[in-house]
């Protein structure tokens, strides 16, 4: 096909995808081309703006490495990550809601016994965390595998501080026979997502702040149940209504209460969806 115009180029590109053997790939690429072209038409994209977009994405690629995933940060700050989580985690009422995974989970976090301190010296005010893991029917999920990770009082995850510090403020525990868990850690505090790269520039250019409200990350796994990836957010945090990555669900907000001995305490019970239970 030659002499394509602005009126028929979209159909020509889509026709070129007709032989894609994988039907899902064909559907995704066809829709992507349709929406991308419609977007360019709607905003009347100039060649200079197209080049700016290319340069922005190039910077996103260049700053990305094993420790820094700027593409995920871009997806998070544009709400695409949370949209994908919401569409794929439509659980029955009563189940704990899911939220974004974030870039700071690590696979080789240390294991702890119940009651141990996962902070391992990370700066922060001492805090006790406890609760019960149940299934949708109210049954305790004995031995549930609980992964927890959080930022320290300076707003940094251990992985942002380099290898010398080792793992701090993260770990893996197992619920007891009644589904109960408890561990010691540090107080969750609000922190800014990494904003010294192109995503930070986008936030500044659009008058947005980079802050996430204080939270603990959890991933809970148990045979016969869907894996739950979620946070528990700290009630009263000023950023609950303007989370930079749109991850807050009211059902995930809990009270961190200061005890007479000066330690904070938060309790949160999780409800897992039995595997294969759609809404
Ligand atoms: C986090 O909560 O760890 C996080 C989530 C999305 C982007 C950056 C950080
Ligand atoms: Fe986080």
Coordinates of N, CA, C and O and ligand atoms in Angstrom, one line a residue, residues 100-104 149-151 157 191 193 212-213 215-217 231, ligand 2:
X100 N -1.4 -1.8 44.8 CA -0.2 -2.0 44.0 C 0.9 -2.7 44.7 O 1.0 -2.6 45.9
X101 N 1.7 -3.4 43.9 CA 2.8 -4.2 44.4 C 4.0 -3.3 44.8 O 4.6 -3.4 45.8
X102 N 4.2 -2.3 43.9 CA 5.4 -1.4 44.1 C 6.7 -2.0 43.7 O 6.7 -3.3 43.5
X103 N 7.7 -1.3 43.6 CA 9.0 -1.8 43.1 C 10.0 -2.3 44.2 O 11.1 -2.7 43.8
X104 N 9.6 -2.3 45.4 CA 10.6 -2.6 46.5 C 10.5 -3.9 47.2 O 11.1 -4.2 48.2
X149 N 7.0 -5.7 54.0 CA 8.1 -4.8 53.7 C 7.6 -3.4 53.9 O 6.5 -3.1 53.7
X150 N 8.6 -2.5 54.3 CA 8.2 -1.1 54.6 C 9.4 -0.2 54.5 O 10.5 -0.6 54.6
X151 N 9.1 1.1 54.3 CA 10.1 2.1 54.3 C 10.4 2.5 55.8 O 9.7 2.2 56.7
X157 N 13.4 2.5 51.6 CA 13.5 1.1 51.7 C 14.9 0.6 51.7 O 15.8 1.3 51.1
X191 N 6.2 8.7 52.6 CA 7.5 8.9 51.9 C 7.3 9.3 50.5 O 6.3 8.9 49.9
X193 N 7.9 8.9 46.5 CA 8.4 7.9 45.5 C 9.7 8.6 44.8 O 9.8 9.8 44.9
X212 N 3.6 9.2 49.1 CA 2.7 8.1 49.4 C 2.3 8.2 50.8 O 3.2 8.4 51.7
X213 N 1.1 7.9 51.2 CA 0.7 7.9 52.6 C 1.4 6.7 53.3 O 1.7 5.7 52.7
X215 N 2.4 3.4 55.0 CA 1.8 2.1 54.8 C 2.8 1.0 55.1 O 4.0 1.2 55.0
X216 N 2.2 -0.2 55.3 CA 3.0 -1.5 55.4 C 2.6 -2.3 54.1 O 1.4 -2.3 53.8
X217 N 3.5 -2.9 53.5 CA 3.2 -3.8 52.4 C 3.0 -5.2 52.9 O 3.9 -5.7 53.7
X231 N -1.6 -3.4 51.0 CA -1.0 -2.5 52.0 C -2.0 -2.4 53.2 O -3.2 -2.5 53.0
Ligands
LIG2 FE1 5.7 1.4 49.8

